[in-house]
Amino acid sequence: MFWNREMETATGAELERIQLKRLKWTVKQASKIGFYQKQLAKAGIAPDDIASLDDIERLPFTKKQDLREGYPFGFLAVPKREVVRIHTTSGTTGKPTVVGYTRGDIERWAELIARDLTMIGLSEDDVFQNALGYGLFTGGLGFHYGAELIGMTVVPSATGNTRRQIEMIEDFGVTAINSTPSYAMHLAEVAEEMGAGLETLRVGTFGAEPWSGSMRKELESRLGITAYDSYGMSEMFGPGAGFECQERDGLHFWHDSYYVEIIDPATGERLGPGERGELVVTPLVKEAMPLLRYRTGDITMLYEDGCACGRGQKIARIMGRSDDMLVIRGINVFPSQIEHVLLAMPEVGEQFMVYIDRIHHLDEMTIDVEMNRDYFSGELKDLDRIQAKVTGALRETLGLRTRVNLVEPGTLPRFEGKARRVVDRRKEVW
Ligand code: ADP
Ligand code: ZN
């Protein structure tokens, strides 16, 4: 049930002792990097000044832009000969940044994933199909070594060739599938087309992008699984940092390996449990690339302590990152809210694309939505009725008028990795 009970269930003074010891080590490690030498000097703090966990608030934040400026190896704290692997971010919001790992980092990362997968009841009796990209993206190799460490039978299917993926699930008796939620949805769609029952499948672990509660229900019923949310980012090794336990009410964030703060993104002030803000993470066990107070841009909140499973610290599922948030005529919209609305309506599928234009100085949001095959009669009056219904439901949830175009089933792009559903065509006009 536990992979590392001592670390996973540590509380109070014991947890503080572990975190403080590791924080001191991390600040020392960071002070080997030119960027941090300057930052620490500016803040007037030396590694030896860290005497309590509260001292973390004296440390400067690190931003994605800092990492971009350090491209490619400016954030390495060890000589390159000690780096055994590099990965890069997906580059969702700009130029990808590089992360490096020592052999010890790779081992610690694998353990975190082993802890995640053990937490949800997977063991050496399971067959784990890893349908995430292998390569520079951290998802594929990250999960691969964690699952292998447990002793599961790993099927390194990577992404793509979807019909073959379905055959593999059936032929190899796959019990757990790991992918992005958007690719899992596509797998469900293709399995249905093929008439594949996927009888052995019982667990799905999905992450790397936001997905709604309704998407979870949809995936669970169509794939016949229990679905778990998996959160991480390249700067924290990759996936594995936050993961749902069997309660599926918030994600455990491994408190022995990451120090978590939630801040008000505008003021940088620290927020308490139950207050939504930006997640700031100080990894406590990264050797090759330590980071101090890294601003993730992801929006979430801390839960009050305590979970029925006995483990510590939890955060809420992530709605999106602050830069995913669209501001349309002054109203904040997350693409995951659109997904949530569409999934509640039987007439349409879950596939959509959002286009944003500025027309006569006004933001206009147009959403292409795929019809559900069963409702696709082609009758104009039906289409008008459905279009009005979707527009009305979106207006109610988003508080915003949108234009909805219904399109034929199967015509919008499908995604193997992270979905890209928003095309912002607004140009700044001065
Ligand atoms: P990039 O930032 O270029 O996409 P990564 O591949 O490292 O690079 O992706 C990390 C980001 O993916 C996170 O900061 C977060 O925005 C998103 N993400 C990862 N897992 C989840 C999840 N379970 N829910 C919502 N967003 C997620
Ligand atoms: Zn729990």
mmCIF file of N, CA and C in Angstrom, residues 3 15 54 68 114 125 137 161 171 189 209 232 274 303 386:
data_model
loop_
_atom_site.group_PDB
_atom_site.id
_atom_site.type_symbol
_atom_site.label_atom_id
_atom_site.label_comp_id
_atom_site.label_asym_id
_atom_site.label_seq_id
_atom_site.Cartn_x
_atom_site.Cartn_y
_atom_site.Cartn_z
ATOM 1 N N TRP A 3 4.873 2.734 -0.718
ATOM 2 C CA TRP A 3 6.185 2.394 -1.271
ATOM 3 C C TRP A 3 7.262 2.825 -0.278
ATOM 4 N N LEU A 15 8.432 15.786 9.808
ATOM 5 C CA LEU A 15 8.399 16.279 8.433
ATOM 6 C C LEU A 15 9.241 17.558 8.312
ATOM 7 N N ASP A 54 10.621 28.787 7.537
ATOM 8 C CA ASP A 54 10.085 30.120 7.225
ATOM 9 C C ASP A 54 11.080 30.977 6.451
ATOM 10 N N ARG A 68 14.582 30.282 -19.434
ATOM 11 C CA ARG A 68 14.782 30.509 -20.878
ATOM 12 C C ARG A 68 16.094 31.252 -21.113
ATOM 13 N N ALA A 114 7.118 5.408 -8.638
ATOM 14 C CA ALA A 114 6.766 4.109 -8.032
ATOM 15 C C ALA A 114 5.808 4.344 -6.861
ATOM 16 N N ASP A 125 1.764 -7.369 -10.448
ATOM 17 C CA ASP A 125 0.759 -8.161 -11.175
ATOM 18 C C ASP A 125 0.126 -7.392 -12.328
ATOM 19 N N PHE A 137 10.387 14.696 -24.146
ATOM 20 C CA PHE A 137 9.280 14.886 -23.216
ATOM 21 C C PHE A 137 9.497 13.972 -22.006
ATOM 22 N N ASN A 161 -0.347 5.443 -33.710
ATOM 23 C CA ASN A 161 -0.730 4.110 -34.158
ATOM 24 C C ASN A 161 -1.834 3.557 -33.257
ATOM 25 N N ASP A 171 -4.307 -7.859 -26.610
ATOM 26 C CA ASP A 171 -3.408 -9.014 -26.744
ATOM 27 C C ASP A 171 -2.554 -9.239 -25.499
ATOM 28 N N GLU A 189 -12.448 6.363 -28.422
ATOM 29 C CA GLU A 189 -13.181 6.521 -29.674
ATOM 30 C C GLU A 189 -12.809 5.411 -30.665
ATOM 31 N N GLU A 209 -1.860 17.780 -18.836
ATOM 32 C CA GLU A 209 -2.719 18.889 -19.274
ATOM 33 C C GLU A 209 -3.965 18.869 -18.400
ATOM 34 N N GLY A 232 2.722 17.044 -12.933
ATOM 35 C CA GLY A 232 4.142 17.304 -12.759
ATOM 36 C C GLY A 232 4.599 18.255 -13.832
ATOM 37 N N GLY A 274 -7.166 26.407 1.086
ATOM 38 C CA GLY A 274 -8.492 26.831 0.643
ATOM 39 C C GLY A 274 -8.480 28.095 -0.202
ATOM 40 N N TYR A 303 -5.007 21.914 0.259
ATOM 41 C CA TYR A 303 -6.080 21.377 1.092
ATOM 42 C C TYR A 303 -5.649 21.491 2.554
ATOM 43 N N ILE A 386 -29.796 22.639 -31.595
ATOM 44 C CA ILE A 386 -28.615 22.213 -30.813
ATOM 45 C C ILE A 386 -27.643 23.372 -30.646
#
